[in-house]
Amino acid sequence: MRKLNGYEAELIKSIIHDGESVVEINGKKYYLTLIEEPETTVQEDVDAESELKQKLLQAKKDILDGKVYSTDEVLEMINQGEL
């Protein structure tokens, strides 16, 4: 298996999004198919787990209130015992 990133991933996503499942490369045809689907959607997970919903709502509130931190800031707070 090859993991695609960047332009390659975006290209394949756009092909799949357009509903195409067969692509031709250098005269050879390849079939694209999804082999794994998530069992639930994010919305279903949020609806099913009140704790997750609360955490997401708190995160949204923190962002709106300007309470956001960079990774470096969080690491510094952890090192200083603040978190």
PDB file of C-alpha atoms in Angstrom, residues 11-59:
ATOM      1  CA  LEU A  11      -6.135  14.484  -7.159  1.00  0.00           C
ATOM      2  CA  ILE A  12      -7.442  11.072  -6.113  1.00  0.00           C
ATOM      3  CA  LYS A  13     -10.053  12.682  -3.828  1.00  0.00           C
ATOM      4  CA  SER A  14     -11.300  14.852  -6.685  1.00  0.00           C
ATOM      5  CA  ILE A  15     -11.580  11.814  -8.981  1.00  0.00           C
ATOM      6  CA  ILE A  16     -13.548   9.889  -6.356  1.00  0.00           C
ATOM      7  CA  HIS A  17     -15.691  12.948  -5.554  1.00  0.00           C
ATOM      8  CA  ASP A  18     -16.598  13.264  -9.252  1.00  0.00           C
ATOM      9  CA  GLY A  19     -17.979   9.719  -9.101  1.00  0.00           C
ATOM     10  CA  GLU A  20     -15.310   8.183 -11.268  1.00  0.00           C
ATOM     11  CA  SER A  21     -14.087   4.772 -10.203  1.00  0.00           C
ATOM     12  CA  VAL A  22     -11.926   3.826 -13.194  1.00  0.00           C
ATOM     13  CA  VAL A  23      -8.827   5.755 -14.211  1.00  0.00           C
ATOM     14  CA  GLU A  24      -6.433   5.127 -17.071  1.00  0.00           C
ATOM     15  CA  ILE A  25      -2.708   5.599 -16.555  1.00  0.00           C
ATOM     16  CA  ASN A  26      -0.227   4.876 -19.354  1.00  0.00           C
ATOM     17  CA  GLY A  27      -2.814   2.793 -21.199  1.00  0.00           C
ATOM     18  CA  LYS A  28      -3.729   0.667 -18.178  1.00  0.00           C
ATOM     19  CA  LYS A  29      -7.077   0.954 -16.414  1.00  0.00           C
ATOM     20  CA  TYR A  30      -7.269   0.995 -12.632  1.00  0.00           C
ATOM     21  CA  TYR A  31     -10.362   0.650 -10.476  1.00  0.00           C
ATOM     22  CA  LEU A  32     -10.628   2.869  -7.380  1.00  0.00           C
ATOM     23  CA  THR A  33     -12.759   1.683  -4.507  1.00  0.00           C
ATOM     24  CA  LEU A  34     -13.225   2.453  -0.843  1.00  0.00           C
ATOM     25  CA  ILE A  35     -12.194  -0.537   1.234  1.00  0.00           C
ATOM     26  CA  GLU A  36     -12.929   0.838   4.660  1.00  0.00           C
ATOM     27  CA  GLU A  37     -15.690   3.105   5.916  1.00  0.00           C
ATOM     28  CA  PRO A  38     -16.002   4.602   9.368  1.00  0.00           C
ATOM     29  CA  GLU A  39     -18.695   2.893  11.414  1.00  0.00           C
ATOM     30  CA  THR A  40     -20.209   6.196  12.496  1.00  0.00           C
ATOM     31  CA  THR A  41     -20.120   9.804  11.425  1.00  0.00           C
ATOM     32  CA  VAL A  42     -18.674  12.562  13.577  1.00  0.00           C
ATOM     33  CA  GLN A  43     -22.199  13.889  14.129  1.00  0.00           C
ATOM     34  CA  GLU A  44     -23.400  10.464  15.310  1.00  0.00           C
ATOM     35  CA  ASP A  45     -20.446  10.248  17.706  1.00  0.00           C
ATOM     36  CA  VAL A  46     -21.186  13.709  19.098  1.00  0.00           C
ATOM     37  CA  ASP A  47     -24.890  12.907  19.493  1.00  0.00           C
ATOM     38  CA  ALA A  48     -24.110   9.618  21.249  1.00  0.00           C
ATOM     39  CA  GLU A  49     -21.481  10.913  23.679  1.00  0.00           C
ATOM     40  CA  SER A  50     -22.460  13.868  25.835  1.00  0.00           C
ATOM     41  CA  GLU A  51     -18.904  14.227  27.190  1.00  0.00           C
ATOM     42  CA  LEU A  52     -17.517  14.591  23.662  1.00  0.00           C
ATOM     43  CA  LYS A  53     -20.223  17.113  22.839  1.00  0.00           C
ATOM     44  CA  GLN A  54     -19.334  19.153  25.948  1.00  0.00           C
ATOM     45  CA  LYS A  55     -15.636  19.120  25.085  1.00  0.00           C
ATOM     46  CA  LEU A  56     -16.327  20.310  21.545  1.00  0.00           C
ATOM     47  CA  LEU A  57     -18.670  23.047  22.757  1.00  0.00           C
ATOM     48  CA  GLN A  58     -16.059  24.183  25.297  1.00  0.00           C
ATOM     49  CA  ALA A  59     -13.363  24.209  22.614  1.00  0.00           C
TER      50      ALA A  59
END
